[in-house]
């Protein structure tokens, strides 16, 4: 195996990358190799699908499969090699279908169909051992001695951004929202990678183009979430338990949560959210379920402690699973793209086994003596509703600066940077959060400013479009560029959705983004220097110094 797609990457060797029998995330070598082969197979689908779409005969179901398949290869999503072997075989069947579709469309247009090579012609070995052996020819660093680390790094930047885009687009697809622009853009980008491009300048320009594609994907997801469940509203979310049977839901999939709430209605089971699911409480149609009782625990890296202590079954949706401990392995279930060997997977939103487990397990024996809460739901609708108040406070000098602390949390050292940044922000500033890094400081009392909370929880990474809309609306109100706002963006990088978001911010021309606490292993020093030169990217350093620099820039 070789993998350097996330912040958990092994950095003990001469170059970053997990290359042993098991990665730092817990992914073993056969699973990693099968993921590489699945990526290779979906490139082959996309080679034919892009041509069929160009001829006016798209296969949106094939494109939706590509979204799902790439989603399963994100960090901390699926660790089950059996599932990947099955997905590879499915991918070959989908590829053959798209090939036939393209050939029919070409003949109908009076063209001679092309016979494509590379991933489009790949055939998986029938023997499982031989199949894994094929992975050595499709690793992400293939061709390194010939093209050099910068080209390989830029290809990886493309692939990992596409993984993030596919994750966002899949979430929208689950809620019935698709976009020909997004589906076609993913196909085109994967077909481009299948050709093993070598021009660094072209690769970088197209990477910025992926940022624009991701903007379309997160706009689609925003429309899916708010169109299905209503615009987010500021909501106090209980963080202490109440007496009764209990289920814990983690991940991002609102559709899974909704289905579970419907299926547990009237059964005396309280449903709690965990980690990335916290913003669910802000959606009117979800919070209308009275047994959506609160949020339990912290960020994804705390789940082994949180899940072990929780007195009921756990449902892991969409992503961010880590190895289940023995203390709860028999009461954790997965759904959607998530998988772990030996853990029961629930398909088609059928949660009867989970509900049976909830009835059998003790639940919380009593309600906590003191109720504690955090407030969420400051999405674009809520913030823009008070935009005039915010603008007035800035012009009056009551609000000096905004700090948007976004991205995902992680277990590695250095993440206290974001705690120190938030708590060190001056009293005349507003802290906006986006992502589960918020768990490092969201229980702190930040007080109020100009009649508004100083801490505004905008949601998770799935709510990035909302944050962009807020920034652009403020820029419009002040008749300035986003870069002229008293705004500092600090993006904590962990996995592939953060890569897609970073490219979106760069595509929008946003500069001086603080990225860290460690940089992606696939970005070589030369690539980092280029990003710093072209986009003003800043590497997160000392939080006090970064705060001072941000405030000095505003003052000037």
Coordinates of C-alpha atoms in Angstrom, one line a residue:
X1 CA 0.0 0.0 0.0
X2 CA 0.9 3.6 -0.4
X3 CA -1.4 6.4 0.9
X4 CA -0.9 10.0 1.9
X5 CA -4.4 11.4 1.4
X6 CA -5.1 12.7 4.9
X7 CA -3.7 14.4 8.0
X8 CA -3.1 11.1 9.7
X9 CA -0.3 10.3 7.1
X10 CA 2.8 8.6 8.5
X11 CA 5.6 11.2 8.5
X12 CA 8.4 9.1 10.1
X13 CA 10.1 8.3 6.9
X14 CA 12.0 10.3 4.3
X15 CA 8.8 11.2 2.5
X16 CA 5.2 11.3 3.9
X17 CA 3.0 8.3 3.3
X18 CA 1.6 5.2 5.0
X19 CA 3.3 2.2 3.3
X20 CA 3.3 -0.6 5.8
X21 CA 0.8 -3.4 6.5
X22 CA -1.6 -0.9 8.1
X23 CA -2.0 2.8 7.9
X24 CA -2.3 5.3 10.8
X25 CA -6.1 5.5 10.1
X26 CA -6.4 1.7 10.6
X27 CA -6.7 0.8 6.9
X28 CA -4.9 -2.4 6.1
X29 CA -2.8 -2.9 3.0
X30 CA -5.3 -5.2 1.1
X31 CA -8.1 -2.7 1.6
X32 CA -5.9 0.2 0.5
X33 CA -4.9 -1.7 -2.6
X34 CA -8.5 -2.5 -3.4
X35 CA -9.4 1.1 -3.0
X36 CA -6.7 2.0 -5.6
X37 CA -8.2 -0.5 -8.0
X38 CA -11.7 0.8 -7.5
X39 CA -10.4 4.3 -8.3
X40 CA -8.8 2.9 -11.4
X41 CA -12.1 1.2 -12.4
X42 CA -14.2 4.4 -12.0
X43 CA -11.6 6.3 -14.2
X44 CA -12.5 3.7 -16.8
X45 CA -16.2 4.3 -16.4
X46 CA -15.6 8.1 -16.7
X47 CA -13.5 7.7 -19.9
X48 CA -16.5 6.3 -21.7
X49 CA -19.2 8.2 -19.8
X50 CA -17.6 11.6 -20.6
X51 CA -17.7 10.8 -24.3
X52 CA -21.3 9.6 -24.1
X53 CA -22.3 12.8 -22.3
X54 CA -20.6 14.9 -24.9
X55 CA -22.7 13.1 -27.6
X56 CA -25.9 14.0 -25.6
X57 CA -26.5 10.5 -24.2
X58 CA -25.4 10.7 -20.5
X59 CA -25.8 7.9 -18.0
X60 CA -26.6 9.6 -14.7
X61 CA -27.0 6.3 -12.9
X62 CA -23.4 5.4 -13.8
X63 CA -22.3 8.9 -12.7
X64 CA -24.1 8.4 -9.4
X65 CA -22.2 5.1 -8.9
X66 CA -19.0 6.9 -9.4
X67 CA -19.9 9.4 -6.7
X68 CA -20.7 6.6 -4.3
X69 CA -17.6 4.6 -5.2
X70 CA -15.2 7.4 -4.8
X71 CA -16.9 8.4 -1.5
X72 CA -16.1 4.9 -0.1
X73 CA -12.4 5.6 -0.6
X74 CA -12.3 8.7 1.6
X75 CA -10.4 8.6 4.9
X76 CA -12.3 6.8 7.6
X77 CA -15.2 5.7 5.5
X78 CA -14.9 2.1 4.6
X79 CA -12.4 -0.5 5.8
X80 CA -14.1 -3.7 4.5
X81 CA -12.1 -5.4 1.7
X82 CA -15.0 -7.6 0.8
X83 CA -17.1 -4.6 0.0
X84 CA -14.4 -3.2 -2.2
X85 CA -13.9 -6.4 -4.1
X86 CA -17.6 -6.4 -4.8
X87 CA -17.6 -2.7 -5.8
X88 CA -14.8 -3.4 -8.3
X89 CA -16.8 -6.0 -10.1
X90 CA -19.8 -3.7 -10.1
X91 CA -17.6 -0.9 -11.5
X92 CA -16.5 -3.1 -14.4
X93 CA -20.1 -3.9 -15.3
X94 CA -21.0 -0.2 -15.2
X95 CA -18.0 0.6 -17.3
X96 CA -19.1 -2.0 -19.9
X97 CA -22.5 -0.5 -19.9
X98 CA -21.2 3.1 -20.5
X99 CA -18.9 1.8 -23.2
X100 CA -21.9 0.3 -25.0
X101 CA -23.9 3.4 -24.5
X102 CA -21.0 5.6 -26.0
X103 CA -20.6 3.3 -29.0
X104 CA -24.3 3.5 -29.8
X105 CA -24.3 7.2 -29.4
X106 CA -21.3 7.6 -31.6
X107 CA -22.8 5.5 -34.4
X108 CA -26.1 7.4 -34.1
X109 CA -24.0 10.6 -34.6
X110 CA -22.3 9.1 -37.7
X111 CA -19.0 8.6 -35.9
X112 CA -16.7 5.6 -35.7
X113 CA -16.5 4.7 -31.9
X114 CA -13.1 4.9 -30.4
X115 CA -11.6 2.0 -28.6
X116 CA -10.2 3.5 -25.4
X117 CA -7.2 2.3 -23.5
X118 CA -5.8 2.6 -20.0
X119 CA -8.4 2.2 -17.2
X120 CA -11.2 1.9 -19.8
X121 CA -9.6 -1.4 -20.9
X122 CA -8.6 -2.8 -17.5
X123 CA -9.8 -6.3 -16.5
X124 CA -9.7 -7.3 -12.8
X125 CA -8.2 -10.6 -11.9
X126 CA -10.7 -13.3 -10.8
X127 CA -8.5 -14.6 -8.0
X128 CA -8.6 -12.3 -4.9
X129 CA -4.9 -12.6 -4.4
X130 CA -4.1 -11.7 -8.0
X131 CA -6.6 -8.9 -7.8
X132 CA -4.7 -7.2 -4.9
X133 CA -1.5 -7.8 -6.8
X134 CA -2.8 -5.7 -9.7
X135 CA -2.8 -2.6 -7.4
X136 CA 1.0 -2.1 -7.7
X137 CA 0.4 -0.7 -11.2
X138 CA -2.2 1.9 -10.2
X139 CA -0.9 3.4 -7.0
X140 CA -1.3 7.1 -6.6
X141 CA 2.4 7.6 -6.9
X142 CA 2.8 5.6 -10.1
X143 CA 5.3 7.1 -12.5
X144 CA 7.1 9.0 -9.8
X145 CA 10.6 8.3 -11.1
X146 CA 9.5 9.5 -14.6
X147 CA 7.5 12.6 -13.9
X148 CA 8.7 13.7 -10.5
X149 CA 7.0 14.5 -7.1
X150 CA 5.4 17.8 -8.2
X151 CA 3.4 16.2 -11.0
X152 CA 2.5 13.2 -8.8
X153 CA 1.5 15.7 -6.1
X154 CA -0.7 17.7 -8.5
X155 CA -2.4 14.5 -9.8
X156 CA -3.1 13.6 -6.2
X157 CA -4.5 17.1 -5.5
X158 CA -6.9 16.4 -8.3
X159 CA -7.9 13.0 -7.1
X160 CA -8.4 14.0 -3.5
X161 CA -10.4 17.1 -4.4
X162 CA -12.6 14.8 -6.6
X163 CA -13.1 12.5 -3.6
X164 CA -14.4 15.5 -1.6
X165 CA -16.6 16.7 -4.5
X166 CA -18.1 13.2 -4.9
X167 CA -18.8 13.1 -1.1
X168 CA -20.8 16.3 -1.3
X169 CA -22.5 15.4 -4.5
X170 CA -23.5 12.0 -3.1
X171 CA -25.1 13.6 0.0
X172 CA -27.1 15.8 -2.4
X173 CA -28.0 12.8 -4.5
X174 CA -29.3 10.9 -1.5
X175 CA -31.8 13.7 -1.1
X176 CA -32.8 13.6 -4.7
X177 CA -30.7 16.5 -6.1
X178 CA -28.5 15.9 -9.1
X179 CA -26.7 18.3 -11.4
X180 CA -25.5 17.6 -15.0
X181 CA -22.8 20.1 -14.4
X182 CA -21.4 18.3 -11.4
X183 CA -21.8 14.8 -12.8
X184 CA -20.3 15.7 -16.1
X185 CA -17.5 17.6 -14.4
X186 CA -16.5 14.6 -12.3
X187 CA -16.5 12.4 -15.3
X188 CA -14.4 14.8 -17.3
X189 CA -11.9 15.2 -14.4
X190 CA -11.5 11.5 -13.9
X191 CA -11.1 10.9 -17.6
X192 CA -8.4 13.6 -17.6
X193 CA -6.6 11.8 -14.8
X194 CA -6.9 8.5 -16.7
X195 CA -4.6 10.0 -19.3
X196 CA -1.8 10.5 -16.7
X197 CA -1.3 14.2 -17.4
X198 CA 2.3 15.6 -17.0
X199 CA 2.0 19.4 -17.5
X200 CA 2.3 21.0 -14.0
X201 CA 0.9 24.4 -15.2
X202 CA -2.1 22.7 -16.8
X203 CA -2.6 20.5 -13.7
X204 CA -2.6 23.5 -11.4
X205 CA -5.1 25.5 -13.6
X206 CA -7.4 22.5 -13.8
X207 CA -7.2 22.1 -10.0
X208 CA -8.6 25.6 -9.6
X209 CA -11.3 24.5 -12.0
X210 CA -12.1 21.7 -9.6
X211 CA -12.7 24.4 -7.0
X212 CA -15.4 25.9 -9.2
X213 CA -16.9 22.4 -9.7
X214 CA -16.9 21.9 -5.9
X215 CA -18.7 25.2 -5.5
X216 CA -21.5 23.9 -7.8
X217 CA -21.5 20.7 -5.7
X218 CA -21.8 22.4 -2.3
X219 CA -24.5 24.8 -3.7
X220 CA -26.4 21.7 -4.8
X221 CA -26.0 20.1 -1.3
X222 CA -27.2 23.3 0.4
X223 CA -30.3 23.3 -1.8
X224 CA -30.9 19.6 -1.0
X225 CA -30.5 20.1 2.8
X226 CA -32.5 23.3 3.1
X227 CA -35.0 22.3 0.5
X228 CA -35.7 19.0 2.3
X229 CA -35.6 20.0 5.9
X230 CA -36.0 23.8 5.9
X231 CA -33.4 26.6 6.4
X232 CA -31.4 26.2 9.6
X233 CA -32.5 28.2 12.6
X234 CA -30.5 29.0 15.8
X235 CA -31.2 26.2 18.2
X236 CA -30.0 25.4 21.7
X237 CA -29.0 21.7 21.7
X238 CA -28.9 19.7 24.9
X239 CA -25.6 18.1 25.6
X240 CA -26.6 16.2 28.8
X241 CA -28.6 13.0 28.6
X242 CA -32.2 12.4 29.6
X243 CA -33.6 9.2 31.1
X244 CA -34.7 6.5 28.6
X245 CA -33.6 4.1 25.9
X246 CA -31.1 5.7 23.5
X247 CA -29.6 5.6 20.0
X248 CA -26.5 7.5 18.9
X249 CA -26.1 8.7 15.3
X250 CA -22.8 9.9 13.9
X251 CA -21.6 11.0 10.4
X252 CA -23.2 13.4 8.0
X253 CA -26.2 11.7 6.4
X254 CA -29.4 13.6 7.3
X255 CA -31.5 11.1 5.3
X256 CA -30.4 8.3 7.5
X257 CA -31.2 10.4 10.6
X258 CA -34.6 11.3 9.3
X259 CA -35.5 7.6 8.5
X260 CA -34.4 6.6 12.0
X261 CA -36.4 9.3 13.6
X262 CA -39.5 8.2 11.7
X263 CA -39.0 4.5 12.5
X264 CA -38.4 5.2 16.3
X265 CA -41.4 7.5 16.6
X266 CA -43.6 6.6 19.6
X267 CA -41.2 3.8 20.7
X268 CA -39.8 5.5 23.8
X269 CA -36.3 5.7 22.2
X270 CA -34.4 9.0 22.4
X271 CA -32.1 9.8 19.4
X272 CA -28.8 11.6 20.0
X273 CA -26.5 13.0 17.5
X274 CA -22.7 12.8 17.7
X275 CA -19.8 14.6 16.0
X276 CA -20.6 15.8 12.5
X277 CA -24.4 15.2 13.0
X278 CA -24.7 18.1 15.4
X279 CA -26.2 20.6 12.9
X280 CA -29.2 18.3 12.3
X281 CA -30.8 20.0 15.3
X282 CA -31.1 23.3 13.4
X283 CA -33.3 21.9 10.6
X284 CA -37.0 22.5 11.4
X285 CA -38.3 19.3 9.9
X286 CA -35.7 17.2 11.9
X287 CA -36.0 19.2 15.2
X288 CA -39.8 18.7 15.0
X289 CA -39.3 15.1 16.2
X290 CA -39.5 15.5 20.0
X291 CA -37.3 12.4 20.6
X292 CA -34.3 14.0 18.9
X293 CA -33.0 14.5 22.4
X294 CA -29.7 16.2 22.1
X295 CA -26.0 15.8 21.2
X296 CA -23.7 13.4 23.0
X297 CA -19.9 13.4 23.0
X298 CA -17.4 15.3 20.9
X299 CA -15.7 15.1 17.6
X300 CA -15.0 12.1 15.4
X301 CA -11.6 11.2 17.0
X302 CA -13.4 10.9 20.4
X303 CA -15.8 8.2 19.3
X304 CA -14.0 5.3 20.8
X305 CA -14.4 6.9 24.2
X306 CA -17.9 8.3 23.5
X307 CA -19.3 5.1 21.9
X308 CA -18.0 2.9 24.7
X309 CA -19.7 5.0 27.3
X310 CA -23.0 5.4 25.5
X311 CA -25.7 3.0 26.8
X312 CA -27.3 2.1 23.5
X313 CA -26.6 1.2 19.9
X314 CA -24.6 3.5 17.5
X315 CA -25.4 4.2 13.9
X316 CA -22.4 5.3 11.8
X317 CA -23.5 7.1 8.6
X318 CA -21.4 8.4 5.7
X319 CA -17.9 8.7 7.2
X320 CA -15.5 9.2 10.1
X321 CA -15.6 5.7 11.5
X322 CA -12.5 4.5 13.3
X323 CA -11.8 0.9 14.6
X324 CA -14.6 -0.1 16.9
X325 CA -13.4 -1.2 20.3
X326 CA -14.6 -4.4 21.9
X327 CA -16.7 -2.4 24.3
X328 CA -19.2 -1.5 21.6
X329 CA -18.3 -3.6 18.6
X330 CA -21.5 -5.7 18.9
X331 CA -23.8 -2.6 19.1
X332 CA -22.4 -0.4 16.3
X333 CA -24.0 -0.5 12.9
X334 CA -23.0 1.1 9.6
X335 CA -25.0 2.5 6.7
X336 CA -24.4 4.0 3.3
X337 CA -20.8 4.0 2.2
X338 CA -19.4 3.2 5.7
X339 CA -18.0 -0.2 6.4
X340 CA -15.9 -2.1 8.9
X341 CA -15.2 -5.9 8.8
X342 CA -17.5 -7.8 11.2
X343 CA -19.7 -4.8 11.8
X344 CA -23.4 -5.2 10.7
X345 CA -24.3 -3.1 7.7
X346 CA -27.9 -1.8 7.3
X347 CA -29.1 -1.1 3.8
X348 CA -32.1 0.8 2.4
X349 CA -32.7 2.7 5.6
X350 CA -34.0 -0.4 7.3
X351 CA -33.1 0.2 11.0
X352 CA -35.1 -2.6 12.6
X353 CA -32.0 -4.4 14.0
X354 CA -30.7 -1.1 15.5
X355 CA -34.1 -0.4 17.1
X356 CA -34.3 -3.9 18.5
X357 CA -30.8 -3.3 20.0
X358 CA -32.0 0.0 21.5
X359 CA -34.9 -1.8 23.3
X360 CA -32.5 -4.5 24.6
X361 CA -29.9 -2.1 26.0
X362 CA -30.3 -0.1 29.2
X363 CA -30.3 3.5 27.9
X364 CA -29.7 6.3 30.4
X365 CA -31.1 5.5 33.9
X366 CA -31.7 9.1 34.8
X367 CA -31.8 12.6 33.5
X368 CA -28.7 14.7 34.2
X369 CA -29.3 17.0 37.2
X370 CA -28.0 20.1 35.3
X371 CA -28.9 20.7 31.6
X372 CA -26.1 22.0 29.4
X373 CA -26.4 23.1 25.8
X374 CA -24.6 24.5 22.8
X375 CA -26.3 26.7 20.2
X376 CA -26.1 25.8 16.5
X377 CA -28.0 26.9 13.4
X378 CA -26.3 30.1 12.3
X379 CA -26.5 29.2 8.6
X380 CA -26.8 31.8 5.9
X381 CA -30.5 32.4 6.4
X382 CA -30.1 33.1 10.1
X383 CA -27.0 35.3 9.7
X384 CA -28.2 37.2 6.6
X385 CA -31.4 38.0 8.4
X386 CA -29.3 40.2 10.8
X387 CA -26.8 41.4 8.2
X388 CA -27.8 45.0 8.6
X389 CA -27.2 44.7 12.3
X390 CA -23.8 43.2 11.6
X391 CA -22.8 45.8 9.1
X392 CA -23.9 48.6 11.5
X393 CA -21.8 47.1 14.3
X394 CA -18.7 47.0 12.0
X395 CA -19.2 50.6 10.9
X396 CA -19.7 51.7 14.5
X397 CA -16.5 50.0 15.5
X398 CA -18.2 47.5 17.8
X399 CA -17.0 44.6 15.7
X400 CA -13.4 44.8 14.6
X401 CA -12.8 41.4 13.0
X402 CA -14.3 38.1 12.0
X403 CA -12.4 34.8 12.4
X404 CA -13.8 31.8 10.5
X405 CA -12.3 28.6 11.9
X406 CA -13.3 25.8 9.6
X407 CA -12.4 22.2 8.8
X408 CA -12.2 19.0 10.7
X409 CA -10.6 18.1 13.9
X410 CA -8.1 15.3 14.4
X411 CA -6.1 13.3 17.0
X412 CA -2.6 14.4 16.1
X413 CA -0.7 17.1 18.1
X414 CA -1.0 20.7 17.0
X415 CA -4.8 20.9 16.9
X416 CA -4.8 23.1 20.0
X417 CA -3.9 25.9 17.6
X418 CA -7.6 26.3 16.8
X419 CA -8.5 26.4 20.5
X420 CA -5.9 29.0 21.1
X421 CA -7.0 31.0 18.0
X422 CA -10.7 31.0 19.0
X423 CA -10.1 31.8 22.7
X424 CA -7.4 34.3 21.9
X425 CA -9.6 36.3 19.5
X426 CA -10.2 39.8 21.0
X427 CA -13.6 40.6 22.6
X428 CA -14.5 43.0 19.7
X429 CA -14.3 40.1 17.2
X430 CA -16.8 37.4 16.1
X431 CA -15.7 33.7 15.9
X432 CA -17.5 31.7 13.2
X433 CA -17.1 27.9 13.2
X434 CA -17.5 25.4 10.4
X435 CA -16.6 21.8 11.0
X436 CA -16.0 19.6 14.0
X437 CA -12.9 21.6 15.1
X438 CA -15.6 23.5 17.0
X439 CA -15.7 20.8 19.6
X440 CA -12.4 22.2 20.9
X441 CA -14.0 25.4 22.0
X442 CA -17.8 25.4 21.5
X443 CA -18.7 24.9 25.1
X444 CA -16.8 28.0 26.1
X445 CA -18.9 31.1 26.9
X446 CA -17.9 33.7 24.3
X447 CA -20.6 36.2 25.4
X448 CA -22.2 38.6 23.0
X449 CA -21.3 41.5 20.8
X450 CA -23.6 44.2 19.4
X451 CA -26.6 42.1 20.6
X452 CA -25.3 39.0 18.8
X453 CA -23.5 35.9 20.0
X454 CA -19.8 36.2 19.6
X455 CA -19.6 32.5 18.6
X456 CA -21.7 31.6 15.5
X457 CA -21.8 27.9 14.6
X458 CA -22.4 27.8 10.9
X459 CA -22.5 24.0 10.8
X460 CA -20.2 21.3 9.3
X461 CA -18.1 21.1 6.2
X462 CA -21.4 20.2 4.4
X463 CA -22.5 23.8 5.1
X464 CA -19.5 25.5 3.5
X465 CA -21.7 27.0 0.8
X466 CA -23.6 28.8 3.6
X467 CA -20.4 30.4 4.8
X468 CA -19.4 31.5 1.3
X469 CA -22.8 33.1 0.9
X470 CA -22.4 35.0 4.2
X471 CA -18.9 36.3 3.2
X472 CA -20.0 37.4 -0.3
X473 CA -23.1 39.1 1.2
X474 CA -21.0 41.1 3.6
X475 CA -18.6 42.0 0.9
X476 CA -21.6 43.3 -1.2
X477 CA -22.9 45.2 1.8
X478 CA -19.5 47.0 2.3
X479 CA -19.1 47.3 -1.5
X480 CA -15.7 45.7 -1.3
X481 CA -13.9 42.5 -2.3
X482 CA -14.0 39.5 0.1
X483 CA -10.3 40.0 0.7
X484 CA -10.9 43.5 1.9
X485 CA -13.3 42.3 4.7
X486 CA -12.0 42.2 8.3
X487 CA -12.1 38.4 7.9
X488 CA -9.5 35.8 8.6
X489 CA -10.0 32.2 7.4
X490 CA -8.3 29.4 9.3
X491 CA -8.8 26.0 7.6
X492 CA -7.9 22.9 9.6
X493 CA -7.0 20.2 7.0
X494 CA -7.7 16.6 7.7
X495 CA -9.1 14.8 4.7
X496 CA -10.3 15.1 1.1
X497 CA -13.4 17.3 1.6
X498 CA -11.1 20.0 3.0
X499 CA -9.0 19.8 -0.1
X500 CA -12.1 20.5 -2.3
X501 CA -13.1 23.4 -0.1
X502 CA -9.6 24.9 -0.2
X503 CA -9.6 24.8 -4.0
X504 CA -13.1 26.4 -4.0
X505 CA -11.7 29.3 -1.8
X506 CA -8.7 29.7 -4.1
X507 CA -11.0 29.6 -7.2
X508 CA -13.0 32.5 -5.6
X509 CA -9.8 34.5 -5.3
X510 CA -9.7 34.4 -1.5
X511 CA -6.2 35.0 -0.2
X512 CA -4.3 34.7 3.1
X513 CA -6.0 31.5 4.1
X514 CA -4.3 29.9 7.1
X515 CA -3.9 26.1 6.5
X516 CA -2.7 23.6 9.0
X517 CA -1.6 22.6 11.6
X518 CA 0.3 20.2 9.2
X519 CA 0.2 20.4 5.5
X520 CA -0.9 17.6 3.1
X521 CA 1.9 15.1 2.4
X522 CA 1.2 15.2 -1.3
X523 CA 2.0 18.9 -1.5
X524 CA 5.7 19.1 -1.9
X525 CA 7.7 22.1 -0.7
X526 CA 7.8 23.4 -4.3
X527 CA 4.1 23.1 -4.6
X528 CA 3.5 24.8 -1.3
X529 CA 5.8 27.6 -2.4
X530 CA 3.8 28.0 -5.6
X531 CA 0.5 28.1 -3.7
X532 CA 1.9 30.7 -1.3
X533 CA 3.1 32.8 -4.3
X534 CA 0.0 32.6 -6.3
X535 CA -2.7 32.5 -3.7
X536 CA -1.1 34.0 -0.5
X537 CA -1.7 30.7 1.3
X538 CA -0.3 30.9 4.9
X539 CA 0.9 27.9 6.9
X540 CA -0.6 28.0 10.4
X541 CA 2.0 28.9 12.9
X542 CA 1.9 30.4 16.4
X543 CA -1.8 31.4 17.1
X544 CA -0.9 34.6 19.0
X545 CA 1.4 35.7 16.1
X546 CA -1.3 34.8 13.5
X547 CA -3.9 36.7 15.5
X548 CA -1.7 39.8 15.6
X549 CA -0.9 39.5 11.9
X550 CA -4.6 39.3 11.0
X551 CA -5.5 42.3 13.1
X552 CA -2.7 44.3 11.7
X553 CA -3.8 43.5 8.2
X554 CA -7.3 44.8 9.1
X555 CA -5.9 47.9 10.6
X556 CA -3.9 48.7 7.5

